CSV table of C-alpha atoms in Angstrom, one decimal:
chain,number,residue,atom,x,y,z
B,1,GLU,CA,-24.5,46.5,-81.2
B,2,GLY,CA,-26.4,43.5,-82.6
B,3,THR,CA,-28.5,44.1,-85.7
B,4,LEU,CA,-31.4,42.1,-84.2
B,5,THR,CA,-31.3,44.2,-81.0
B,6,HIS,CA,-31.1,47.5,-83.0
B,7,LYS,CA,-34.0,46.3,-85.2
B,8,MET,CA,-36.1,45.5,-82.1
B,9,PHE,CA,-35.6,49.0,-80.6
B,10,LEU,CA,-36.6,50.5,-83.9
B,11,PHE,CA,-39.7,48.3,-83.7
B,12,TYR,CA,-40.4,49.6,-80.2
B,13,GLN,CA,-39.9,53.1,-81.4
B,14,TYR,CA,-42.1,52.8,-84.4
B,15,THR,CA,-45.0,50.9,-82.7
B,16,SER,CA,-45.0,53.1,-79.6
B,17,LYS,CA,-45.3,56.2,-81.8
B,18,THR,CA,-47.7,54.8,-84.4
B,19,PHE,CA,-50.1,52.7,-82.4
B,20,THR,CA,-51.0,55.2,-79.7
B,21,TRP,CA,-54.2,53.4,-78.9
B,22,ALA,CA,-52.3,50.2,-77.8
B,23,SER,CA,-51.7,49.7,-74.1
B,24,HIS,CA,-48.8,47.1,-74.6
B,25,ILE,CA,-46.3,46.0,-77.2
B,26,VAL,CA,-45.5,42.3,-77.2
B,27,ARG,CA,-42.4,40.7,-78.6
B,28,MET,CA,-42.4,36.9,-78.9
B,29,ASP,CA,-40.4,34.2,-80.6
B,30,THR,CA,-41.9,32.1,-83.4
B,31,ASP,CA,-41.6,29.0,-81.3
B,32,PHE,CA,-43.7,30.6,-78.5
B,33,TYR,CA,-47.5,29.9,-78.4
B,34,PRO,CA,-49.4,32.5,-76.4
B,35,HIS,CA,-52.4,31.3,-74.5
B,36,PHE,CA,-54.2,34.6,-74.7
B,37,HIS,CA,-57.1,33.5,-72.5
B,38,LEU,CA,-54.6,33.0,-69.6
B,39,MET,CA,-52.2,35.9,-70.4
B,40,LEU,CA,-54.5,38.8,-71.1
B,41,PRO,CA,-56.3,38.7,-67.7
B,42,PHE,CA,-52.8,38.5,-66.1
B,43,ILE,CA,-51.6,41.6,-68.1
B,44,GLN,CA,-54.9,43.4,-67.3
B,45,GLU,CA,-54.3,42.8,-63.6
B,46,TYR,CA,-51.1,44.7,-63.7
B,47,HIS,CA,-52.4,47.3,-66.0
B,48,ALA,CA,-55.3,48.0,-63.6
B,49,LEU,CA,-52.8,49.1,-61.0
B,50,GLY,CA,-52.7,52.3,-62.9
B,51,ARG,CA,-48.9,52.4,-63.4
B,52,GLU,CA,-47.8,53.4,-66.9
B,53,MET,CA,-44.5,51.5,-67.0
B,54,GLU,CA,-44.8,47.7,-67.2
B,55,TYR,CA,-42.2,45.1,-68.1
B,56,LEU,CA,-43.8,41.6,-68.0
B,57,GLY,CA,-42.5,38.2,-68.8
B,58,LYS,CA,-40.3,35.4,-67.4
B,59,PRO,CA,-37.2,36.7,-65.6
B,60,ILE,CA,-33.7,35.6,-66.5
B,61,VAL,CA,-31.5,34.8,-63.5
B,62,SER,CA,-28.2,34.4,-65.2
B,63,HIS,CA,-25.8,36.4,-67.5
B,64,SER,CA,-25.6,39.5,-65.1
B,65,CYS,CA,-29.4,39.4,-64.9
B,66,GLY,CA,-31.4,38.3,-61.8
B,67,ALA,CA,-31.5,41.5,-59.8
B,68,ARG,CA,-34.8,42.4,-58.2
B,69,MET,CA,-36.5,45.4,-59.8
B,70,ASP,CA,-37.5,46.8,-56.4
B,71,ASP,CA,-33.9,46.8,-55.4
B,72,ILE,CA,-32.9,48.6,-58.6
B,73,GLN,CA,-35.6,51.2,-58.2
B,74,ALA,CA,-34.6,51.8,-54.5
B,75,ALA,CA,-30.9,52.1,-55.5
B,76,ARG,CA,-30.1,49.1,-53.3
B,77,ASN,CA,-28.6,47.3,-56.3
B,78,GLN,CA,-26.3,49.4,-58.5
B,79,THR,CA,-24.7,46.6,-60.5
B,80,GLY,CA,-27.3,43.9,-61.2
B,81,GLU,CA,-29.7,43.9,-64.1
B,82,TYR,CA,-33.4,42.8,-64.5
B,83,CYS,CA,-34.0,40.9,-67.8
B,84,LEU,CA,-36.8,38.8,-69.3
B,85,THR,CA,-36.5,35.8,-71.6
B,86,GLY,CA,-36.9,36.8,-75.2
B,87,SER,CA,-39.5,34.1,-75.9
B,88,LEU,CA,-42.2,36.6,-74.6
B,89,THR,CA,-41.7,40.2,-73.5
B,90,VAL,CA,-44.5,42.5,-72.8
B,91,LEU,CA,-43.8,46.3,-72.5
B,92,SER,CA,-46.4,48.9,-71.8
B,93,ARG,CA,-46.5,51.3,-74.7
B,94,PRO,CA,-45.2,54.2,-72.5
B,95,LEU,CA,-42.2,52.1,-71.4
B,96,ALA,CA,-41.5,51.1,-75.0
B,97,PHE,CA,-41.7,54.7,-76.0
B,98,ALA,CA,-39.4,55.9,-73.2
B,99,ILE,CA,-36.6,53.4,-73.8
B,100,SER,CA,-36.6,53.5,-77.6
B,101,ASN,CA,-36.8,57.3,-78.2
B,102,ASN,CA,-33.6,58.2,-76.4
B,103,PHE,CA,-31.0,55.9,-77.9
B,104,SER,CA,-28.1,58.0,-76.7
B,105,GLU,CA,-29.1,57.8,-73.1
B,106,TYR,CA,-30.2,54.2,-72.7
B,107,TYR,CA,-29.6,52.0,-75.7
B,108,TYR,CA,-26.0,52.9,-76.8
B,109,PRO,CA,-24.5,52.9,-73.3
B,110,ALA,CA,-26.1,49.5,-72.6
B,111,CYS,CA,-24.6,48.2,-75.8
B,112,ARG,CA,-21.2,49.5,-74.8
B,113,GLN,CA,-21.4,48.0,-71.3
B,114,PHE,CA,-22.8,44.7,-72.5
B,115,PRO,CA,-21.5,44.3,-76.1
B,116,HIS,CA,-22.1,40.6,-76.4
B,117,SER,CA,-25.6,40.4,-74.9
B,118,ILE,CA,-28.3,39.0,-77.0
B,119,ASP,CA,-31.6,40.8,-77.6
B,120,ASP,CA,-33.6,39.7,-74.6
B,121,ARG,CA,-30.8,40.6,-72.1
B,122,GLN,CA,-30.1,43.8,-74.0
B,123,ILE,CA,-33.7,44.9,-73.5
B,124,GLY,CA,-33.3,44.2,-69.8
B,125,HIS,CA,-30.1,46.2,-69.7
B,126,VAL,CA,-31.8,49.1,-71.3
B,127,VAL,CA,-34.9,48.9,-69.0
B,128,THR,CA,-32.6,48.7,-66.0
B,129,ARG,CA,-30.6,51.7,-67.2
B,130,PHE,CA,-33.8,53.6,-67.7
B,131,VAL,CA,-35.0,52.8,-64.2
B,132,ARG,CA,-31.7,53.8,-62.6
B,133,ALA,CA,-31.6,57.1,-64.5
B,134,THR,CA,-35.3,58.1,-64.0
B,135,ARG,CA,-36.3,56.3,-60.8
B,136,GLU,CA,-39.5,55.5,-62.6
B,137,VAL,CA,-41.5,52.7,-61.0
B,138,VAL,CA,-41.7,49.8,-63.5
B,139,THR,CA,-44.2,47.1,-62.6
B,140,VAL,CA,-42.7,43.6,-63.3
B,141,VAL,CA,-44.2,40.2,-63.2
B,142,ARG,CA,-44.7,38.6,-59.8
B,143,PRO,CA,-42.3,35.7,-59.0
B,144,GLY,CA,-43.0,32.6,-61.0
B,145,MET,CA,-44.0,32.1,-64.6
B,146,MET,CA,-46.6,34.2,-66.4
B,147,PRO,CA,-49.8,32.3,-67.0
B,148,GLY,CA,-50.1,31.0,-70.6
B,149,TYR,CA,-46.4,30.7,-71.1
B,150,ASP,CA,-45.9,28.0,-73.7
B,151,HIS,CA,-42.4,28.0,-75.1
B,152,LYS,CA,-40.8,24.9,-76.7
B,153,ASP,CA,-38.4,24.7,-73.8
B,154,TYR,CA,-40.9,25.4,-71.0
B,155,ARG,CA,-44.1,23.5,-71.7
B,156,ALA,CA,-46.9,24.0,-69.1
B,157,GLY,CA,-44.6,25.8,-66.7
B,158,THR,CA,-42.1,22.9,-66.3
B,159,ARG,CA,-38.4,22.9,-66.9
B,160,PRO,CA,-37.1,20.9,-69.9
B,161,VAL,CA,-36.0,17.4,-69.2
């Protein structure tokens, strides 16, 4: 398993246990600029649905990722994965706790199945494995880009030129 990925899961484990007052745990790259005035209302919209498990960000549609979460949850897709780009990943605290406090059931098998995945895809593989194992409903971002997404490669919602 990659050191960065392992360190991130330890981060999710620590923060989900320590900051019990937090509703979400956010991971973002240093070259990402969050427009909180746009993102926080968007996150609140999903949080207001009353679901505990949330996995929000910009979906990846390559590298074995690109499956629809509703297909995974309904067992219509047994092979595809649902992943988000690593530039910004928002997990609800309960989801971060669930995926990071059972390394043997979710993390290690995902690392064996996808040994060369980088951190953003590996998180997606673990979340996908969690959903398949528990049948938990995990709320994901609606199609399109999350408001306030400003990464060096995706300025103002446009593709790089």
